[in-house]
Amino acid sequence: MSDTNTDKDGLLNDSPACEIVPEKFDIEPFTMVIFGGTGDLSQRKLLPTLFHLCMDQNLPDDFSIIGLASSKRTDEDYRELVKNAIIRYGDDDIDNECWDRFSRHIFYVSGNFDEEASYRNLSKRLEEIAPANKNSMKEVLYYLAVPPHFLPDIFKHLKYCRMCKDIFDNRVIIEKPFGRDRETAIELNRIISRSFDEDQVYRIDHYLGKETVQNILFFRFANSIFEPLWNRRYIDHVQITVAESLGIENRARFYDSAGVIRDIVQNHLMQLLSLVAMEPPIGFDADSIRNEKLKVFRTIRAMDDDYIDSYTVMGQYDGGTINTENVVSYRQEKDIPSDSLTPTYFAAKFYIDNWRWAGVPFYVRTGKRLARRVTEISIHFKQPPLTLFKSTCDVREPNVLVLSVQPQEAIVMHIGVKHPGIGNQLFPVNMKFNYESDFPGDVHFPLPYERLLLDCMKGDQTLFARQDGVESMWSVVDPIIRRWDSSPTPDFPNYRAGSWGPDEARALLEKEGRQWRF
Ligand code: BG6
């Protein structure tokens, strides 16, 4: 047998064999209380994910899940609802043995979030069924899967009924939006911090649970060849795109009062930006990483009205065609006012005023009902200083590194090579790493909630937003929201569904001699 190891292209594969030993982690017995346990988020995401974690044997033997909601139900009724949710929304087939193993840990408490009696009942139930950990403490994770206006009442009652730090060892998980602006985010935090310490609070941004988003850090800091180039000397500009082909689904009320900045820019887009731009952290622990991200948010150049008018673009979609399907305009969506001025598209140029990035534009864009679903970050390197070679292309293509988050999970480097033949011609090609083809077979790609719920059970806050980060992200976007709210909007709708957004977004780059990748 040959001792040489070749890959599918017949190239010698001399990378050292690296056997991945599954990481072992101990999750202590816990109880998860899901406020809003019968709601949309619970049924679509949380319950199927918890079932999946149980099937994969990632949960301890001893755990309890308590759904809390206003409707009257027994534990048995709730188990039925959970089973249906898993069948409808989960990826797993339910076999009887797994279901039996899982379902006996599920319980239900009926109650209203603004009534003290509900918390007394919950507390009693916790005393009865919550398992104790090795320190004889009952670990209780409160998942607040409820609309934001319920949060103040819930925090107030948890504190009043001494269910925070007093008798249980708690964590609390909250979903975005974390406030509507910086001021309300601070106010919300004031309410939370009366009941919980920061190290008990897990603010979910599901983008941080995506495998490819986490890989940005690994790619940058586990390889020595990119970091020396990762700065203003070699990088011309950076583009970040979070494009959706979906519309607003059935979330008209929320979306029309939020708009694109609160929905995507203040959280997902800012998180992507910080991972690309941050300095190397001093360690891979939660605070070291979140400290560096915070510095990025704080060094994004503050925007005055003139800047906002010149370098941000807002849009709202018209009807159009996406993948041969005709879709209606935003204003014709169910429950959206026919004169709504809510923007569904955002593009802007940001600067990060620090030593590494001074003068490098970060062009970012996001929108609903765009041509296709794609999230990616592209790093556009400067042109080589001299044109030594003749190009076959009209435009000489600079090196571009694309970190593709979805739907393709890949890293692609665009490089120039010699075109085969007797001439001396340059030709653009791609060097590609692709998750699916490079990790074929049985490799499991955890879904965002799987990873994030496990991290919370382990007590690891790395992939969760910290309060100071949330406030700083609001500081970046608040002036834009204020300016957009107070200045006349463009003639909405101003982009067709199925396009790449308003013409002004294209012009934003073109006037600087650049263009979006698509
Ligand atoms: C959510 C937004 O946070 O992210 C939605 O509220 C958006 O409007 C969704 O559709 C996008 O997430 P993903 O994982 O599909 O890119």
XYZ file of C-alpha atoms and ligand atoms in Angstrom:
534
model
C 0.000 0.000 0.000
C 1.309 3.408 -0.919
C 2.180 5.629 2.009
C 1.382 8.727 0.031
C -1.913 10.284 0.701
C -3.596 12.042 -2.194
C -6.726 14.095 -2.323
C -9.533 13.856 -4.886
C -7.509 15.865 -7.411
C -4.522 13.566 -7.037
C -2.488 16.180 -5.174
C -0.236 15.088 -2.358
C -2.043 15.766 0.832
C 0.686 16.288 3.362
C -1.360 18.015 6.015
C -0.765 16.335 9.353
C -3.503 13.914 10.246
C -5.624 15.525 12.881
C -8.004 13.320 14.714
C -10.823 15.310 16.206
C -11.590 14.004 19.645
C -15.118 15.114 20.528
C -14.972 17.817 23.188
C -16.304 16.641 26.496
C -18.277 19.023 28.582
C -20.299 18.482 31.651
C -23.692 19.991 31.758
C -25.068 20.032 35.223
C -28.659 18.997 35.865
C -30.842 22.008 35.068
C -34.360 23.234 34.612
C -35.369 25.469 31.742
C -38.472 27.547 32.263
C -39.805 28.815 28.947
C -41.933 31.920 29.398
C -44.170 31.828 26.337
C -43.765 28.043 26.168
C -46.605 27.661 23.659
C -45.596 30.592 21.401
C -44.123 30.724 17.944
C -40.447 30.832 18.917
C -40.889 27.958 21.365
C -42.662 25.768 18.866
C -40.495 26.546 15.867
C -37.064 26.657 17.482
C -36.691 25.974 21.181
C -38.646 22.769 21.659
C -37.348 20.993 18.516
C -33.813 22.077 19.456
C -34.105 20.768 23.006
C -35.409 17.474 21.646
C -32.514 17.288 19.226
C -30.004 17.933 22.022
C -31.598 15.156 24.050
C -31.490 12.738 21.107
C -27.830 13.551 20.571
C -27.233 12.751 24.233
C -26.023 16.262 24.924
C -28.308 16.816 27.884
C -27.647 15.420 31.343
C -29.776 12.548 32.649
C -31.515 14.891 34.979
C -33.213 17.955 33.554
C -36.650 19.536 33.417
C -38.348 21.769 30.925
C -41.286 23.800 32.148
C -43.464 25.643 29.671
C -45.247 28.645 31.135
C -48.112 30.320 29.291
C -51.566 31.703 29.984
C -53.708 28.903 28.529
C -54.946 26.180 30.860
C -53.230 22.860 30.151
C -52.024 19.804 31.983
C -48.490 18.436 31.707
C -49.904 15.808 29.359
C -51.542 18.416 27.123
C -48.290 20.318 26.944
C -46.333 17.182 26.036
C -48.742 16.711 23.150
C -48.113 20.291 21.981
C -44.353 19.757 22.237
C -44.539 16.531 20.247
C -46.552 18.210 17.493
C -44.102 21.115 17.368
C -41.175 18.701 16.960
C -42.985 16.812 14.200
C -43.934 20.021 12.418
C -40.795 22.109 12.788
C -37.970 19.773 13.794
C -35.559 17.901 11.541
C -35.689 14.708 13.568
C -37.946 11.721 13.216
C -39.452 11.000 16.580
C -38.892 7.458 17.668
C -40.829 6.227 20.659
C -37.841 5.505 22.817
C -36.349 8.996 22.361
C -39.685 10.628 22.858
C -40.270 8.707 26.103
C -36.839 9.666 27.311
C -37.490 13.337 26.515
C -41.143 13.724 27.360
C -40.900 12.643 30.965
C -38.826 15.788 31.613
C -41.531 18.130 30.320
C -43.960 20.018 32.533
C -46.387 22.884 32.270
C -47.427 25.752 34.503
C -50.299 27.939 33.473
C -50.084 31.584 34.463
C -50.105 35.208 33.423
C -46.850 37.111 33.380
C -48.319 39.991 35.387
C -49.817 37.954 38.225
C -47.903 37.163 41.363
C -49.816 33.901 41.803
C -48.263 32.531 38.592
C -44.775 32.986 40.007
C -45.757 31.430 43.328
C -47.055 28.394 41.413
C -43.939 28.261 39.304
C -41.710 28.511 42.344
C -43.579 25.692 44.047
C -43.279 23.546 40.945
C -39.564 24.292 40.752
C -39.111 23.239 44.361
C -40.819 19.960 43.519
C -39.264 19.002 40.216
C -36.055 20.962 39.555
C -33.057 18.631 39.936
C -30.093 19.773 42.027
C -26.571 20.085 40.621
C -23.388 18.773 42.238
C -23.314 21.761 44.590
C -26.847 20.927 45.698
C -28.130 24.040 43.912
C -31.079 24.019 41.569
C -29.940 25.524 38.265
C -32.850 27.310 36.688
C -32.610 28.931 33.254
C -35.418 31.333 32.420
C -35.936 31.614 28.675
C -38.032 34.701 27.995
C -39.578 33.829 24.632
C -42.103 36.647 24.930
C -42.737 40.008 23.245
C -40.560 42.730 24.824
C -43.395 44.562 26.576
C -43.766 41.627 28.987
C -40.149 41.807 30.161
C -40.503 44.474 32.892
C -43.346 42.564 34.575
C -41.493 39.269 34.433
C -38.290 40.687 35.918
C -40.226 42.519 38.611
C -42.089 39.409 39.700
C -39.080 37.117 39.571
C -37.346 39.490 41.944
C -40.341 40.061 44.187
C -40.906 36.316 44.509
C -37.212 35.806 45.275
C -36.694 33.600 42.243
C -33.515 35.235 40.955
C -30.387 34.833 42.973
C -31.881 33.811 46.263
C -32.906 30.200 46.160
C -31.942 29.075 42.678
C -28.779 29.313 40.656
C -30.165 31.227 37.691
C -29.474 32.375 34.199
C -31.862 34.351 32.054
C -32.000 34.247 28.276
C -33.549 37.112 26.336
C -34.176 37.604 22.661
C -33.636 40.748 20.653
C -34.781 43.483 20.340
C -32.881 44.746 23.386
C -34.681 48.091 23.528
C -35.683 50.397 20.681
C -32.683 52.705 21.018
C -29.799 53.305 23.405
C -31.954 54.952 26.023
C -34.540 52.188 26.177
C -31.774 49.548 26.105
C -30.252 51.211 29.185
C -33.656 51.330 30.828
C -34.285 47.659 30.065
C -30.932 46.789 31.507
C -31.698 48.805 34.649
C -34.747 46.598 35.130
C -32.816 43.398 34.404
C -29.924 44.322 36.654
C -32.186 44.756 39.679
C -32.848 41.043 39.417
C -29.779 39.522 37.756
C -26.042 40.163 37.519
C -24.527 40.605 34.058
C -22.928 37.158 34.232
C -26.411 35.642 34.535
C -27.788 37.384 31.443
C -27.634 35.702 28.024
C -28.726 38.031 25.198
C -29.279 35.919 22.111
C -28.230 37.017 18.663
C -28.729 33.869 16.615
C -26.137 35.023 14.048
C -23.441 34.348 16.627
C -24.564 30.724 16.803
C -23.980 30.177 13.087
C -21.059 27.881 12.377
C -19.642 30.114 9.638
C -19.880 33.232 11.785
C -17.873 31.531 14.518
C -15.406 30.466 11.863
C -14.509 34.095 11.148
C -12.557 34.155 14.412
C -10.939 30.783 13.774
C -9.995 31.749 10.254
C -8.458 35.047 11.318
C -6.654 33.976 14.453
C -5.727 30.321 13.841
C -3.829 31.093 10.631
C -0.765 33.237 10.557
C -0.889 34.190 6.883
C -3.906 36.505 6.833
C -3.475 38.632 9.923
C -0.412 40.538 8.628
C -2.522 41.609 5.633
C -5.637 42.391 7.649
C -5.288 46.158 7.776
C -5.344 49.472 5.925
C -2.045 48.802 4.183
C -3.343 45.920 2.109
C -7.114 46.184 2.237
C -8.897 48.606 -0.056
C -12.356 48.120 1.409
C -14.700 45.597 3.005
C -18.254 44.705 1.968
C -20.829 43.069 4.215
C -24.109 41.865 2.748
C -27.037 40.360 4.637
C -29.575 39.874 1.851
C -32.898 38.113 2.259
C -35.301 37.012 -0.417
C -37.992 36.586 2.236
C -40.393 39.376 3.045
C -41.747 40.067 6.500
C -43.607 36.751 6.807
C -46.311 37.043 9.454
C -44.535 39.666 11.559
C -46.147 42.799 10.143
C -46.816 44.480 13.461
C -43.321 43.982 14.795
C -41.577 44.793 11.534
C -43.512 47.937 10.702
C -42.619 49.457 14.046
C -39.005 48.224 13.919
C -37.769 48.590 10.332
C -34.550 47.268 8.893
C -32.110 49.059 11.193
C -33.567 47.730 14.417
C -34.255 44.313 12.911
C -30.863 43.533 11.359
C -28.340 46.380 11.429
C -28.159 47.071 15.164
C -27.522 43.418 15.928
C -26.611 40.855 13.216
C -24.812 43.248 10.914
C -22.892 44.951 13.712
C -21.819 41.572 15.078
C -20.437 40.533 11.681
C -18.624 43.847 11.360
C -17.035 43.489 14.773
C -15.762 39.963 14.091
C -14.048 41.092 10.907
C -12.615 44.257 12.374
C -11.661 43.359 15.962
C -8.138 43.075 17.287
C -6.876 39.659 18.409
C -8.374 38.979 21.832
C -6.005 38.080 24.660
C -7.875 34.817 25.163
C -10.798 32.854 23.835
C -12.981 33.560 26.825
C -16.234 35.503 26.807
C -14.939 38.776 28.166
C -11.719 38.919 26.172
C -13.668 38.520 22.950
C -16.479 40.842 23.921
C -13.985 43.496 25.074
C -12.430 43.585 21.604
C -15.803 43.704 19.888
C -16.813 46.591 22.094
C -13.738 48.548 21.010
C -14.833 48.182 17.391
C -18.332 49.506 18.091
C -16.816 52.413 19.976
C -14.461 53.349 17.167
C -17.034 53.355 14.381
C -17.018 56.959 13.241
C -19.970 58.948 14.591
C -22.201 60.163 11.787
C -23.670 63.661 11.565
C -26.694 64.527 9.447
C -24.645 65.537 6.411
C -22.738 62.282 6.496
C -25.966 60.290 6.890
C -27.567 62.085 3.947
C -24.541 61.351 1.764
C -23.512 57.863 2.819
C -26.606 55.943 3.866
C -29.360 54.621 1.632
C -32.844 53.572 2.660
C -35.333 51.606 0.650
C -38.681 49.888 0.728
C -39.620 47.092 -1.630
C -42.144 47.218 -4.406
C -43.803 44.127 -5.839
C -41.742 41.955 -8.137
C -40.649 38.439 -8.926
C -38.344 36.247 -6.865
C -37.507 32.804 -8.182
C -40.419 32.992 -10.604
C -42.806 33.783 -7.748
C -44.697 37.076 -7.901
C -44.621 38.900 -4.591
C -46.479 41.983 -3.428
C -44.979 45.284 -2.338
C -44.280 45.971 1.344
C -47.277 48.296 1.535
C -49.544 45.545 0.218
C -48.407 43.009 2.803
C -51.102 41.942 5.244
C -51.471 44.377 8.177
C -49.035 46.943 6.774
C -50.518 50.441 6.315
C -50.741 51.359 2.636
C -48.706 54.528 3.279
C -46.080 52.969 5.559
C -42.700 54.723 5.553
C -40.856 51.860 7.221
C -37.590 51.061 5.447
C -36.871 47.462 4.483
C -33.447 48.159 2.952
C -30.296 49.739 4.346
C -26.915 50.469 2.839
C -24.147 52.610 4.266
C -20.468 53.336 4.367
C -18.881 53.059 7.801
C -15.406 53.995 8.923
C -13.612 52.499 11.882
C -11.294 55.137 13.231
C -8.475 53.117 14.710
C -4.885 52.354 13.793
C -5.745 49.225 11.814
C -8.654 50.536 9.761
C -8.188 54.297 9.370
C -9.451 55.290 5.914
C -10.768 51.832 4.922
C -14.459 51.998 3.970
C -16.791 49.273 5.219
C -19.778 49.145 2.872
C -22.682 47.322 4.444
C -26.134 46.505 3.115
C -29.126 44.464 4.088
C -32.674 44.184 2.870
C -35.803 42.125 2.497
C -37.062 40.759 -0.826
C -33.710 41.017 -2.541
C -32.655 38.839 -5.456
C -31.537 35.935 -3.295
C -30.639 34.955 0.243
C -26.970 35.538 0.835
C -24.901 36.620 3.807
C -21.241 37.239 3.154
C -18.288 39.388 4.014
C -15.816 40.207 1.280
C -12.391 41.658 1.869
C -11.169 43.539 -1.201
C -7.414 43.835 -1.305
C -5.520 46.651 -2.966
C -4.263 46.232 -6.498
C -0.617 45.217 -6.897
C 1.524 48.343 -7.284
C 2.533 47.630 -10.900
C 0.784 46.141 -13.898
C 3.384 43.651 -15.068
C 1.034 41.298 -16.827
C -1.474 41.748 -19.566
C -4.966 40.880 -18.429
C -7.564 38.997 -20.458
C -10.220 40.896 -18.548
C -11.266 44.453 -19.201
C -10.896 45.189 -15.539
C -7.952 43.833 -13.597
C -9.470 41.967 -10.710
C -8.008 42.627 -7.297
C -7.719 39.776 -4.804
C -10.942 39.303 -2.937
C -11.428 37.046 0.037
C -15.044 36.028 0.513
C -16.254 34.678 3.832
C -19.574 33.213 2.841
C -21.922 32.686 5.773
C -25.039 31.431 3.995
C -26.489 29.709 2.082
C -23.052 28.544 0.838
C -20.812 27.934 3.814
C -17.461 28.616 2.271
C -14.305 30.693 2.151
C -13.172 31.682 -1.312
C -10.055 33.556 -2.379
C -10.085 35.166 -5.799
C -6.593 35.143 -7.230
C -4.966 35.777 -10.590
C -3.010 33.009 -12.381
C -1.366 32.618 -15.748
C -3.807 31.585 -18.421
C -2.482 28.392 -20.026
C -0.986 29.022 -23.445
C 1.965 30.588 -25.101
C 0.976 34.133 -24.149
C 1.488 35.909 -20.830
C -2.034 36.495 -19.794
C -3.524 36.776 -16.369
C -6.702 34.926 -15.527
C -8.933 35.143 -12.410
C -9.626 31.858 -10.558
C -10.904 30.832 -7.123
C -9.269 28.965 -4.269
C -12.077 27.506 -2.269
C -12.794 25.921 1.076
C -16.318 24.594 1.348
C -17.784 23.153 4.528
C -19.944 20.629 2.765
C -17.321 19.195 0.466
C -14.372 19.485 2.872
C -16.235 17.901 5.768
C -18.359 15.365 3.927
C -20.299 12.572 5.510
C -21.405 12.483 9.044
C -20.075 15.788 10.311
C -22.805 17.526 12.220
C -23.328 21.250 11.723
C -25.160 22.434 14.794
C -27.928 24.914 14.166
C -27.592 28.283 15.893
C -30.061 27.565 18.702
C -28.462 24.206 19.406
C -25.094 25.786 19.986
C -26.462 28.759 21.909
C -28.690 26.746 24.231
C -25.829 24.386 25.018
C -23.499 27.306 25.712
C -26.008 28.789 28.082
C -26.369 25.449 29.885
C -22.570 25.316 30.159
C -22.466 28.892 31.415
C -20.407 30.197 28.477
C -21.355 33.754 27.471
C -18.902 34.132 24.585
C -21.552 34.012 21.870
C -23.988 36.300 23.662
C -24.170 40.078 23.541
C -22.970 42.009 26.581
C -24.841 45.083 27.762
C -22.073 47.596 26.985
C -21.851 46.127 23.465
C -25.607 46.451 22.987
C -25.506 50.085 24.072
C -22.594 50.861 21.764
C -24.325 49.240 18.796
C -27.304 51.488 19.476
C -24.973 54.500 19.638
C -23.891 53.719 16.082
C -27.382 53.398 14.617
C -29.430 55.834 16.733
C -28.335 58.944 14.775
C -29.261 57.228 11.515
C -32.699 56.231 12.782
C -33.273 59.770 14.075
C -32.178 61.375 10.828
C -34.199 58.987 8.689
C -37.270 59.597 10.876
C -36.974 63.351 10.624
C -36.049 63.873 6.986
C -38.342 63.383 3.996
C -38.279 59.772 2.853
C -37.515 58.945 -0.767
C -40.455 58.069 -2.917
C -41.282 54.649 -1.484
C -41.343 51.965 -2.807
C -37.960 52.523 -4.426
C -36.705 49.046 -5.299
C -38.307 46.097 -6.967
C -38.615 42.804 -5.128
C -36.069 40.481 -6.699
C -33.532 43.258 -7.382
C -30.413 44.179 -5.389
C -31.970 47.283 -3.869
C -32.343 50.959 -4.754
C -30.169 52.563 -7.454
C -28.705 54.869 -4.798
C -27.055 51.856 -3.157
C -25.200 51.100 -6.365
C -24.269 54.751 -6.714
C -22.890 54.795 -3.165
C -19.972 52.639 -4.305
C -19.798 53.708 -7.920
C -19.138 57.321 -7.028
C -16.037 56.059 -5.241
C -14.892 53.899 -8.164
C -16.023 50.615 -6.594
C -18.885 48.219 -7.014
C -20.847 45.694 -4.985
C -19.844 42.122 -5.693
C -23.355 41.519 -7.080
C -34.079 37.826 12.474
C -34.870 38.958 11.889
O -33.341 38.258 13.584
O -33.175 37.328 11.490
C -35.633 38.495 10.657
O -35.796 39.447 12.862
C -34.673 37.871 9.670
O -36.317 39.577 10.047
C -33.816 36.815 10.344
O -35.451 37.296 8.624
C -32.729 36.340 9.400
O -32.085 35.239 9.958
P -31.378 34.163 9.025
O -30.737 33.225 9.995
O -32.444 33.535 8.182
O -30.395 34.923 8.192
